Structure formats: C-alpha cells, structure tokens
C-alpha cells in the first residue's frame, strides 16, 4: 500500500512539474469533493432520528468553509481554525458526527501536519480534538450512543490525517535531504576535480621549468664559454660545442618525455617515454655543468641509502635547479654539492663561493620572490624547489651565506608517507 501511495505521489509531482496549473486543478477538484462529502454528511442521522431543522444556512456555511481550503498553502492555521469552527458548530446544532461531515476538517488537519512544525500540529490537533469531543458528548445527535463510542470515533478519525500528514512530511524531508546530499556530493566532486587539475598543472609547470630552464641556462653557458675560447683555444671550444649539441639533444628528449605524459593514446603505459631522472644521473648532470666552466665539487656523508622514486626525483630536480641558478646568477664558478644521510632524512646542500656583496646583489630579486611566493618578477625556480620539497614532506631554505655566496639547503624524508608519496610530482 505504501509503495502504491508513493507511486501515486510521484505521478502527481511529475504532472505538477510538467503543468504549472495542475496543482490548482487538483485543489479545486478536492474542494468540490469535500463539499459533496459535507453535504452528504448533513443528510445522515441515526435510525429513528430526524435531521435537525436548521434550515439551509448551516449547510451553506459548511460548504463555503470548504473553499477556505484553497488557501491551505499560505494560511494553513487560519484554514484549520475556520473549518474546525464551522464543523463544531454543525455538530453542536445536532448533526451526526460522521467521517463525511468531518471530511473538510480532516483535510485541513492533513495539510497542517504536512506544512507546519510538530509543535504547532500537536497544539492545534489537541485543541480541535478536545473541542470536538466536548461538543459531541453533549450533542443531541449522539445522546443514544455510549460515551465510549462517542469518544473513540472522533479520536480515531482525527488521528488518521495527522499520521498521514506526518508520514508525507517525513518523506518530503527525506527527499530534500537526499537531494541536498546529492548536490553537495556533486559540488564536492567538481571542487575535487578542479583541485586535481590545478595540482596537475602545477606539477607540469614545475617539470617544464626544470627541463627548459636547466638546459637553456647550460646551453647559454656552454655557448658563451665556447665563444670566449674560440680564438685562444679552438680545440677546447670545439669540444664545448660538441657538448652543446648533446645538451640540446637531452633537452629535446626530456621535453618530449614530459609532454608525452599529456598525450592520450593507446600505447602501453610508459612506452616511448624515458624513466624519471634520479640521483643515479647526477654524474652526467655534474659533467654537463663542468663542460660549461662551472667548478662543481660533490661530497657525501653517511651511508648512501636507496630512495623512493618521489624522493629520488625531487632530490635530482632540486640539485639541477640550484646548479642552474648558480650558472645564471653567481659571479664565482666554484660550487659545492653535499649529501648527508641521517637516520630518517637526506640533507642536500648546494652552495657557491663569492663575495657577500656581489652575491647578495645577484640574488636579491630571486630571494625576495621565493619568500613572497608570487613569482611576479622571476624566482620560479626557488619557488618550484620549495614546492617540490614540501610535496613529499620536506622543507627547503635558500639565501645568501654570511661568509659570501649563496646556499640552498633542503631536508627530504627518506621514507615519506604513502599519501605524500602518491602526490609527489
């Protein structure tokens, strides 16, 4: 029965959403049906009893009270008061209390239970029921019935619309809650999708910056060194130009590998793409900068340990970007790269020598931009290094050294958590 009622309610709601005037048609039909029920109820009486002689005024008033139900959506409480007053007046004049006579009041109580809060429903229902029972006990039309039947009948009939209205209100609240949860889930999915797109865009931007900035800076340094040595040492200049060809080829390969991640095709995962670089390629990286005239010294403390792919890639990119900054900005060519393996962290230090004043002038803009984090006037490399370190649970500091030069220090966890490792670039 409940499923049939729900199907009927859904059909009514579908018609109401499709035809805007359908609810008004249903209301008018309901009012006409209630007028017929009330008129039929005034014609009923107990066997051997005659109907009260009240003329037609009360019957007309009872019929007119049904039209008040057309305002049940906006004036629910007023409708209950008016309909209950007319119904109680009819019973007081001697009309037999039957479900037909109570039909307008039952409809008003149903909409009260649907549209109003529980406290209001209880108050109005209690007052209407007590008033109805009081009048019914002293009515002439019920004097031949036992008090038990006189009480049970009205209470039972008044309880039906209250229970039905409460169930309808609960169903409506449930549907609204389901709809609200669905809308919230949809908004959450959209926000999560936008967040993932933003994070992925930042990862791609960091990768492209590291690849392009590193190789262009290295190629520029090699080309400048070759031009400087072209007359004094042609053989070494020719060797540097050969290295320049390898630098540009490497740049193209890494750029192709990075952009290949954005392609959507049917190739198996990883086919045609180079593996992500790590510290295993550090000697190759150091040699490329040495060929450009940069003096790089690498030292290590502690026992070297295997790194997870995320930490390995992050460590390589940070060293690569730090050396690129040295090649572009530092006046002194001597650079020190240090690796210290502690119990749970890898400490990486990249520093270059130079006068404090000269180095501070060369790196002031980059340091200020890295601190602000806006990247408006350069400093994307320092900000990118910091973001990389933080993405796997590490931290990074960069700034001029008191004794002169510039230093980049980062501490990376040897075993980042699974959640952080999954988010690493």
Coordinates of N, CA and C in Angstrom, one line a residue, residues 173-375:
X173 N 10.8 15.6 3.7 CA 12.1 16.0 4.3 C 13.2 15.0 3.8
X174 N 12.9 13.7 3.7 CA 13.8 12.7 3.3 C 14.3 13.0 1.9
X175 N 13.3 13.3 1.0 CA 13.7 13.6 -0.4 C 14.5 14.8 -0.5
X176 N 14.2 15.9 0.3 CA 15.0 17.1 0.3 C 16.4 16.8 0.8
X177 N 16.5 16.0 1.8 CA 17.8 15.6 2.4 C 18.7 14.9 1.3
X178 N 18.0 13.9 0.6 CA 18.7 13.2 -0.4 C 19.2 14.1 -1.5
X179 N 18.3 15.0 -1.9 CA 18.7 16.0 -3.0 C 19.8 16.9 -2.5
X180 N 19.7 17.3 -1.3 CA 20.8 18.2 -0.8 C 22.1 17.5 -0.7
X181 N 22.1 16.2 -0.3 CA 23.3 15.4 -0.2 C 23.9 15.2 -1.6
X182 N 23.0 14.9 -2.6 CA 23.4 14.7 -4.0 C 24.1 16.0 -4.5
X183 N 23.4 17.2 -4.3 CA 24.0 18.4 -4.7 C 25.4 18.7 -4.1
X184 N 25.4 18.4 -2.7 CA 26.7 18.6 -2.0 C 27.8 17.7 -2.6
X185 N 27.4 16.4 -2.9 CA 28.4 15.5 -3.4 C 28.8 15.9 -4.8
X186 N 27.9 16.5 -5.6 CA 28.3 17.0 -6.9 C 29.2 18.2 -6.8
X187 N 28.9 19.1 -5.9 CA 29.8 20.2 -5.7 C 31.2 19.8 -5.3
X188 N 31.2 18.8 -4.4 CA 32.4 18.3 -3.8 C 33.3 17.6 -5.0
X189 N 32.6 16.9 -5.8 CA 33.3 16.2 -6.9 C 33.9 17.3 -7.9
X190 N 33.1 18.3 -8.2 CA 33.6 19.4 -9.0 C 34.8 20.1 -8.4
X191 N 34.7 20.4 -7.1 CA 35.8 21.1 -6.5 C 37.0 20.2 -6.4
X192 N 36.8 18.9 -6.2 CA 38.0 18.0 -6.2 C 38.6 17.9 -7.5
X193 N 37.7 17.9 -8.6 CA 38.3 17.8 -9.9 C 39.1 19.0 -10.3
X194 N 38.5 20.2 -9.9 CA 39.3 21.5 -10.1 C 40.6 21.5 -9.4
X195 N 40.6 21.0 -8.1 CA 41.8 20.9 -7.3 C 42.8 20.0 -8.0
X196 N 42.4 18.9 -8.5 CA 43.3 17.9 -9.1 C 43.9 18.5 -10.4
X197 N 43.0 19.2 -11.1 CA 43.5 19.9 -12.4 C 44.6 20.9 -12.0
X198 N 44.3 21.7 -11.0 CA 45.3 22.7 -10.6 C 46.6 22.1 -10.1
X199 N 46.5 21.1 -9.3 CA 47.7 20.4 -8.8 C 48.5 19.8 -10.0
X200 N 47.8 19.2 -10.9 CA 48.5 18.6 -12.1 C 49.1 19.7 -12.9
X201 N 48.4 20.8 -13.1 CA 49.0 21.9 -13.9 C 50.3 22.4 -13.2
X202 N 50.3 22.5 -11.9 CA 51.5 23.0 -11.1 C 52.6 22.0 -11.3
X203 N 52.3 20.7 -11.3 CA 53.4 19.7 -11.4 C 54.0 19.8 -12.8
X204 N 53.1 19.9 -13.8 CA 53.6 20.0 -15.2 C 54.4 21.3 -15.4
X205 N 54.0 22.4 -14.8 CA 54.7 23.7 -14.8 C 56.1 23.5 -14.2
X206 N 56.2 22.8 -13.1 CA 57.5 22.6 -12.4 C 58.4 21.8 -13.3
X207 N 57.9 20.7 -13.9 CA 58.7 19.9 -14.7 C 59.2 20.6 -16.0
X208 N 58.3 21.4 -16.6 CA 58.7 22.1 -17.8 C 59.7 23.2 -17.4
X209 N 59.5 23.8 -16.3 CA 60.5 24.9 -15.9 C 61.9 24.2 -15.6
X210 N 61.9 23.1 -14.9 CA 63.2 22.5 -14.6 C 63.9 22.0 -15.9
X211 N 63.1 21.4 -16.8 CA 63.8 21.0 -18.0 C 64.2 22.1 -18.9
X212 N 63.4 23.1 -19.2 CA 63.7 24.2 -20.1 C 64.8 25.1 -19.5
X213 N 64.5 25.5 -18.2 CA 65.5 26.5 -17.6 C 66.9 25.8 -17.5
X214 N 66.9 24.6 -17.0 CA 68.2 23.9 -16.9 C 69.0 23.8 -18.2
X215 N 68.4 23.3 -19.2 CA 69.1 23.1 -20.4 C 69.4 24.4 -21.2
X216 N 68.5 25.4 -21.1 CA 68.8 26.6 -21.7 C 69.9 27.4 -21.0
X217 N 69.9 27.4 -19.7 CA 71.0 28.0 -19.0 C 72.3 27.3 -19.2
X218 N 72.3 26.0 -19.3 CA 73.5 25.2 -19.6 C 74.0 25.5 -21.0
X219 N 73.1 25.5 -22.0 CA 73.4 25.8 -23.3 C 74.0 27.2 -23.5
X220 N 73.4 28.1 -22.8 CA 73.9 29.5 -22.8 C 75.3 29.6 -22.3
X221 N 75.5 28.9 -21.1 CA 76.9 29.0 -20.5 C 77.9 28.3 -21.4
X222 N 77.5 27.2 -22.1 CA 78.4 26.5 -23.0 C 78.7 27.3 -24.2
X223 N 77.7 28.0 -24.7 CA 77.9 28.8 -25.9 C 78.8 30.0 -25.6
X224 N 78.6 30.6 -24.4 CA 79.5 31.7 -24.0 C 80.9 31.3 -23.8
X225 N 81.1 30.1 -23.2 CA 82.5 29.7 -23.0 C 83.1 29.3 -24.3
X226 N 82.4 28.7 -25.2 CA 82.9 28.4 -26.5 C 83.3 29.6 -27.3
X227 N 82.5 30.7 -27.2 CA 82.8 31.9 -27.9 C 84.1 32.6 -27.3
X228 N 84.2 32.5 -26.0 CA 85.3 33.1 -25.3 C 86.6 32.4 -25.7
X229 N 86.6 31.0 -25.9 CA 87.8 30.2 -26.1 C 88.0 30.0 -27.6
X230 N 87.1 30.5 -28.5 CA 87.2 30.2 -29.9 C 88.6 30.7 -30.5
X231 N 89.1 31.7 -30.0 CA 90.4 32.2 -30.6 C 91.6 31.7 -29.8
X232 N 91.5 31.7 -28.5 CA 92.7 31.3 -27.7 C 92.8 29.8 -27.6
X233 N 91.7 29.0 -27.6 CA 91.8 27.6 -27.5 C 90.8 27.0 -28.4
X234 N 91.0 26.9 -29.7 CA 90.0 26.4 -30.6 C 89.6 24.9 -30.4
X235 N 90.5 24.1 -29.9 CA 90.2 22.7 -29.7 C 89.2 22.5 -28.6
X236 N 89.5 23.3 -27.5 CA 88.6 23.2 -26.3 C 87.2 23.8 -26.7
X237 N 87.2 24.8 -27.5 CA 86.0 25.4 -28.0 C 85.2 24.5 -28.8
X238 N 85.9 23.7 -29.6 CA 85.2 22.7 -30.4 C 84.6 21.6 -29.6
X239 N 85.3 21.2 -28.5 CA 84.8 20.2 -27.6 C 83.5 20.7 -26.8
X240 N 83.6 22.0 -26.5 CA 82.4 22.5 -25.8 C 81.2 22.6 -26.7
X241 N 81.4 22.9 -28.0 CA 80.3 22.9 -29.0 C 79.8 21.5 -29.2
X242 N 80.6 20.5 -29.1 CA 80.1 19.1 -29.2 C 79.2 18.8 -28.0
X243 N 79.7 19.3 -26.8 CA 78.8 19.1 -25.6 C 77.5 19.9 -25.7
X244 N 77.6 21.0 -26.4 CA 76.4 21.8 -26.6 C 75.3 21.1 -27.4
X245 N 75.8 20.3 -28.4 CA 74.9 19.5 -29.2 C 74.2 18.5 -28.3
X246 N 75.0 17.8 -27.4 CA 74.4 16.9 -26.5 C 73.4 17.5 -25.5
X247 N 73.7 18.7 -25.1 CA 72.8 19.4 -24.2 C 71.5 19.7 -24.8
X248 N 71.5 20.2 -26.0 CA 70.2 20.5 -26.7 C 69.5 19.2 -27.0
X249 N 70.2 18.1 -27.4 CA 69.5 16.8 -27.7 C 68.8 16.3 -26.4
X250 N 69.6 16.4 -25.3 CA 69.0 16.0 -24.0 C 67.8 16.8 -23.6
X251 N 67.8 18.1 -23.9 CA 66.7 19.0 -23.6 C 65.5 18.5 -24.4
X252 N 65.7 18.2 -25.7 CA 64.6 17.8 -26.5 C 64.0 16.5 -26.0
X253 N 64.9 15.5 -25.6 CA 64.4 14.3 -25.1 C 63.5 14.4 -23.9
X254 N 64.0 15.2 -22.9 CA 63.3 15.4 -21.6 C 62.0 16.2 -21.9
X255 N 62.1 17.2 -22.8 CA 60.8 17.9 -23.1 C 59.8 17.0 -23.7
X256 N 60.3 16.1 -24.6 CA 59.3 15.2 -25.3 C 58.8 14.2 -24.3
X257 N 59.6 13.8 -23.3 CA 59.1 12.8 -22.3 C 58.0 13.5 -21.4
X258 N 58.3 14.8 -21.0 CA 57.4 15.5 -20.2 C 56.0 15.8 -20.9
X259 N 56.1 16.2 -22.2 CA 54.9 16.5 -22.9 C 54.2 15.2 -23.3
X260 N 54.9 14.1 -23.3 CA 54.3 12.8 -23.6 C 53.3 12.4 -22.6
X261 N 53.5 12.8 -21.3 CA 52.6 12.5 -20.2 C 51.2 13.1 -20.5
X262 N 51.1 14.2 -21.3 CA 49.9 14.8 -21.5 C 49.1 14.2 -22.7
X263 N 49.7 13.3 -23.4 CA 49.1 12.7 -24.6 C 48.2 11.6 -24.1
X264 N 47.0 11.5 -24.8 CA 46.1 10.4 -24.6 C 46.1 9.5 -25.8
X265 N 46.7 8.3 -25.7 CA 46.7 7.4 -26.9 C 46.6 6.0 -26.3
X266 N 46.7 5.1 -27.2 CA 46.5 3.6 -26.9 C 47.8 2.9 -26.6
X267 N 48.9 3.7 -26.5 CA 50.2 3.0 -26.2 C 50.2 2.5 -24.8
X268 N 50.9 1.3 -24.6 CA 51.0 0.9 -23.2 C 51.7 1.9 -22.3
X269 N 51.4 1.8 -21.0 CA 51.9 2.8 -20.1 C 53.4 2.8 -20.1
X270 N 54.0 4.0 -20.3 CA 55.4 4.1 -20.3 C 56.1 3.9 -21.6
X271 N 55.4 3.4 -22.6 CA 56.1 3.1 -23.9 C 56.5 4.4 -24.6
X272 N 57.7 4.5 -25.0 CA 58.2 5.7 -25.7 C 58.6 6.8 -24.8
X273 N 58.5 6.6 -23.5 CA 58.9 7.7 -22.5 C 60.1 7.3 -21.7
X274 N 61.0 8.2 -21.4 CA 62.1 7.9 -20.6 C 61.7 7.8 -19.1
X275 N 62.4 7.0 -18.3 CA 62.1 7.0 -16.9 C 62.5 8.3 -16.3
X276 N 61.8 8.6 -15.1 CA 62.1 9.9 -14.4 C 63.5 9.9 -13.9
X277 N 64.2 11.0 -14.1 CA 65.6 11.1 -13.6 C 65.7 11.0 -12.1
X278 N 66.9 10.6 -11.7 CA 67.2 10.5 -10.2 C 68.6 10.8 -10.0
X279 N 69.1 10.5 -8.7 CA 70.5 10.8 -8.4 C 71.4 9.9 -9.1
X280 N 70.9 8.8 -9.7 CA 71.8 8.0 -10.5 C 72.4 8.7 -11.7
X281 N 71.7 9.7 -12.2 CA 72.2 10.5 -13.3 C 72.9 11.8 -12.8
X282 N 73.2 11.9 -11.5 CA 73.9 13.0 -11.0 C 75.3 13.2 -11.7
X283 N 76.1 12.2 -11.9 CA 77.4 12.4 -12.5 C 77.3 13.0 -13.9
X284 N 76.3 12.6 -14.7 CA 76.0 13.2 -16.0 C 75.7 14.6 -15.9
X285 N 74.9 15.0 -14.9 CA 74.5 16.4 -14.7 C 75.7 17.2 -14.3
X286 N 76.5 16.7 -13.4 CA 77.7 17.4 -13.0 C 78.6 17.7 -14.2
X287 N 78.8 16.6 -15.0 CA 79.8 16.8 -16.1 C 79.3 17.8 -17.1
X288 N 77.9 17.9 -17.3 CA 77.4 18.9 -18.2 C 77.7 20.3 -17.7
X289 N 77.7 20.6 -16.4 CA 78.0 21.9 -15.9 C 79.5 22.1 -15.9
X290 N 80.3 21.1 -15.7 CA 81.7 21.3 -15.7 C 82.2 21.7 -17.1
X291 N 81.5 21.1 -18.1 CA 81.9 21.4 -19.5 C 81.5 22.9 -19.8
X292 N 80.6 23.5 -19.1 CA 80.3 24.9 -19.3 C 81.1 25.8 -18.4
X293 N 82.1 25.3 -17.8 CA 83.1 26.1 -17.0 C 82.7 26.2 -15.5
X294 N 81.7 25.5 -15.0 CA 81.4 25.5 -13.6 C 82.2 24.5 -12.8
X295 N 82.8 24.9 -11.8 CA 83.6 24.0 -10.9 C 82.7 23.4 -9.8
X296 N 82.4 22.2 -10.0 CA 81.4 21.5 -9.1 C 82.2 20.5 -8.3
X297 N 82.1 20.5 -6.9 CA 82.7 19.6 -6.0 C 81.5 18.9 -5.3
X298 N 81.5 17.5 -5.3 CA 80.4 16.7 -4.7 C 81.1 16.0 -3.5
X299 N 80.4 16.1 -2.4 CA 80.9 15.3 -1.2 C 79.7 14.7 -0.5
X300 N 79.9 13.5 0.1 CA 78.8 12.8 0.8 C 79.2 12.4 2.2
X301 N 78.3 12.4 3.1 CA 78.5 12.0 4.5 C 77.4 11.0 4.8
X302 N 77.8 9.9 5.5 CA 76.9 8.9 5.9 C 76.8 7.8 4.8
X303 N 76.1 6.8 5.1 CA 75.9 5.6 4.2 C 74.8 5.9 3.2
X304 N 75.1 5.8 1.9 CA 74.0 6.1 1.0 C 72.9 5.0 1.0
X305 N 71.7 5.4 0.9 CA 70.6 4.5 1.0 C 69.7 4.6 -0.2
X306 N 69.0 3.6 -0.5 CA 68.1 3.7 -1.7 C 66.9 4.6 -1.4
X307 N 66.5 5.4 -2.4 CA 65.4 6.4 -2.2 C 64.2 5.9 -3.0
X308 N 63.1 6.3 -2.5 CA 61.8 6.1 -3.2 C 61.8 6.9 -4.5
X309 N 61.0 6.6 -5.5 CA 61.0 7.3 -6.7 C 60.7 8.8 -6.5
X310 N 59.8 9.1 -5.7 CA 59.4 10.5 -5.4 C 60.6 11.3 -4.8
X311 N 61.2 10.8 -3.8 CA 62.3 11.5 -3.2 C 63.5 11.5 -4.1
X312 N 63.8 10.5 -4.9 CA 64.9 10.5 -5.9 C 64.7 11.6 -6.9
X313 N 63.5 11.7 -7.5 CA 63.2 12.7 -8.5 C 63.3 14.1 -7.9
X314 N 62.8 14.3 -6.7 CA 62.8 15.6 -6.1 C 64.3 16.0 -5.8
X315 N 65.1 15.1 -5.2 CA 66.5 15.4 -4.9 C 67.2 15.8 -6.2
X316 N 67.0 15.1 -7.3 CA 67.7 15.4 -8.6 C 67.2 16.8 -9.1
X317 N 65.9 17.1 -9.1 CA 65.5 18.3 -9.6 C 65.9 19.5 -8.8
X318 N 66.0 19.3 -7.5 CA 66.5 20.4 -6.6 C 68.0 20.7 -6.9
X319 N 68.8 19.7 -7.0 CA 70.2 19.9 -7.4 C 70.3 20.5 -8.7
X320 N 69.5 20.1 -9.7 CA 69.6 20.6 -11.0 C 69.2 22.1 -11.1
X321 N 68.2 22.5 -10.4 CA 67.7 23.9 -10.4 C 68.7 24.7 -9.6
X322 N 69.3 24.2 -8.5 CA 70.3 25.0 -7.8 C 71.5 25.3 -8.6
X323 N 72.0 24.3 -9.4 CA 73.1 24.5 -10.3 C 72.8 25.4 -11.4
X324 N 71.6 25.3 -11.9 CA 71.1 26.3 -13.0 C 71.2 27.7 -12.5
X325 N 70.7 27.9 -11.2 CA 70.8 29.3 -10.7 C 72.2 29.8 -10.5
X326 N 73.1 28.9 -10.1 CA 74.5 29.3 -10.0 C 75.1 29.7 -11.3
X327 N 74.7 28.9 -12.4 CA 75.3 29.2 -13.7 C 74.7 30.5 -14.2
X328 N 73.5 30.9 -13.8 CA 72.9 32.1 -14.4 C 73.3 33.3 -13.5
X329 N 73.4 33.2 -12.2 CA 73.5 34.4 -11.4 C 74.8 34.6 -10.6
X330 N 75.5 33.5 -10.3 CA 76.7 33.6 -9.4 C 77.9 34.1 -10.2
X331 N 78.6 35.1 -9.6 CA 79.8 35.6 -10.2 C 81.0 34.6 -10.1
X332 N 81.0 33.8 -9.0 CA 82.0 32.8 -8.8 C 81.6 31.5 -9.4
X333 N 82.5 30.7 -10.0 CA 82.2 29.4 -10.6 C 82.3 28.2 -9.7
X334 N 82.9 28.4 -8.5 CA 83.1 27.3 -7.6 C 81.8 26.9 -6.9
X335 N 81.4 25.7 -6.9 CA 80.1 25.3 -6.3 C 80.4 23.9 -5.6
X336 N 79.7 23.8 -4.4 CA 79.8 22.6 -3.6 C 78.4 22.0 -3.5
X337 N 78.4 20.7 -3.7 CA 77.1 19.9 -3.6 C 77.4 18.9 -2.5
X338 N 76.6 18.9 -1.4 CA 76.8 18.0 -0.3 C 75.5 17.1 -0.1
X339 N 75.7 15.8 0.2 CA 74.7 14.9 0.6 C 75.0 14.3 1.9
X340 N 74.1 14.5 2.9 CA 74.3 13.9 4.2 C 73.1 13.0 4.5
X341 N 73.4 11.7 4.7 CA 72.3 10.7 5.0 C 72.2 10.5 6.5
X342 N 71.1 11.0 7.1 CA 70.9 10.8 8.5 C 70.0 9.6 8.7
X343 N 69.5 9.5 10.0 CA 68.6 8.3 10.3 C 67.4 8.3 9.4
X344 N 66.7 9.4 9.3 CA 65.4 9.4 8.5 C 65.3 10.5 7.5
X345 N 66.4 11.2 7.3 CA 66.3 12.3 6.3 C 67.6 12.4 5.5
X346 N 67.4 13.0 4.3 CA 68.5 13.3 3.4 C 68.7 14.8 3.4
X347 N 69.9 15.3 3.8 CA 70.1 16.7 3.8 C 71.0 17.0 2.5
X348 N 70.5 17.9 1.7 CA 71.2 18.3 0.4 C 71.6 19.8 0.6
X349 N 72.8 20.1 0.3 CA 73.3 21.5 0.4 C 74.0 21.8 -0.9
X350 N 73.6 22.9 -1.6 CA 74.3 23.4 -2.8 C 74.7 24.8 -2.5
X351 N 76.0 25.1 -2.5 CA 76.5 26.5 -2.2 C 77.5 26.8 -3.2
X352 N 77.7 28.1 -3.4 CA 78.8 28.6 -4.2 C 79.5 29.7 -3.5
X353 N 80.8 29.9 -3.8 CA 81.6 30.9 -3.2 C 81.4 32.2 -3.9
X354 N 81.8 33.3 -3.2 CA 81.8 34.6 -3.8 C 81.7 35.7 -2.7
X355 N 82.0 36.9 -3.1 CA 81.8 38.0 -2.1 C 80.4 38.1 -1.6
X356 N 80.2 38.5 -0.4 CA 78.9 38.7 0.1 C 78.1 39.8 -0.6
X357 N 78.7 40.9 -0.9 CA 78.0 42.0 -1.6 C 77.6 41.6 -3.0
X358 N 78.5 41.0 -3.7 CA 78.2 40.7 -5.1 C 77.1 39.6 -5.2
X359 N 77.2 38.6 -4.3 CA 76.2 37.6 -4.4 C 74.9 38.1 -3.9
X360 N 74.8 38.9 -2.9 CA 73.5 39.4 -2.5 C 72.9 40.2 -3.5
X361 N 73.7 41.0 -4.3 CA 73.1 41.8 -5.4 C 72.6 40.9 -6.5
X362 N 73.3 39.8 -6.8 CA 72.8 38.9 -7.9 C 71.6 38.2 -7.5
X363 N 71.4 37.9 -6.2 CA 70.3 37.0 -5.8 C 69.2 37.7 -5.0
X364 N 69.2 39.0 -4.9 CA 68.2 39.7 -4.1 C 66.8 39.5 -4.7
X365 N 66.7 39.7 -6.0 CA 65.4 39.5 -6.6 C 64.8 38.1 -6.5
X366 N 65.7 37.1 -6.7 CA 65.2 35.7 -6.6 C 64.8 35.4 -5.2
X367 N 65.6 35.8 -4.2 CA 65.2 35.5 -2.8 C 64.0 36.2 -2.4
X368 N 63.8 37.4 -2.7 CA 62.5 38.1 -2.3 C 61.3 37.4 -3.0
X369 N 61.5 37.0 -4.2 CA 60.4 36.4 -4.9 C 60.1 35.0 -4.3
X370 N 61.1 34.3 -3.9 CA 60.9 33.0 -3.3 C 60.2 33.1 -2.0
X371 N 60.5 34.2 -1.2 CA 59.9 34.4 0.1 C 58.4 34.7 -0.1
X372 N 58.1 35.6 -1.1 CA 56.7 36.1 -1.3 C 55.9 35.0 -1.9
X373 N 56.6 34.2 -2.8 CA 55.9 33.1 -3.4 C 54.9 33.5 -4.5
X374 N 55.1 34.7 -5.1 CA 54.1 35.0 -6.2 C 54.7 34.9 -7.5
X375 N 56.0 34.8 -7.7 CA 56.6 34.6 -9.0 C 56.3 35.7 -10.0

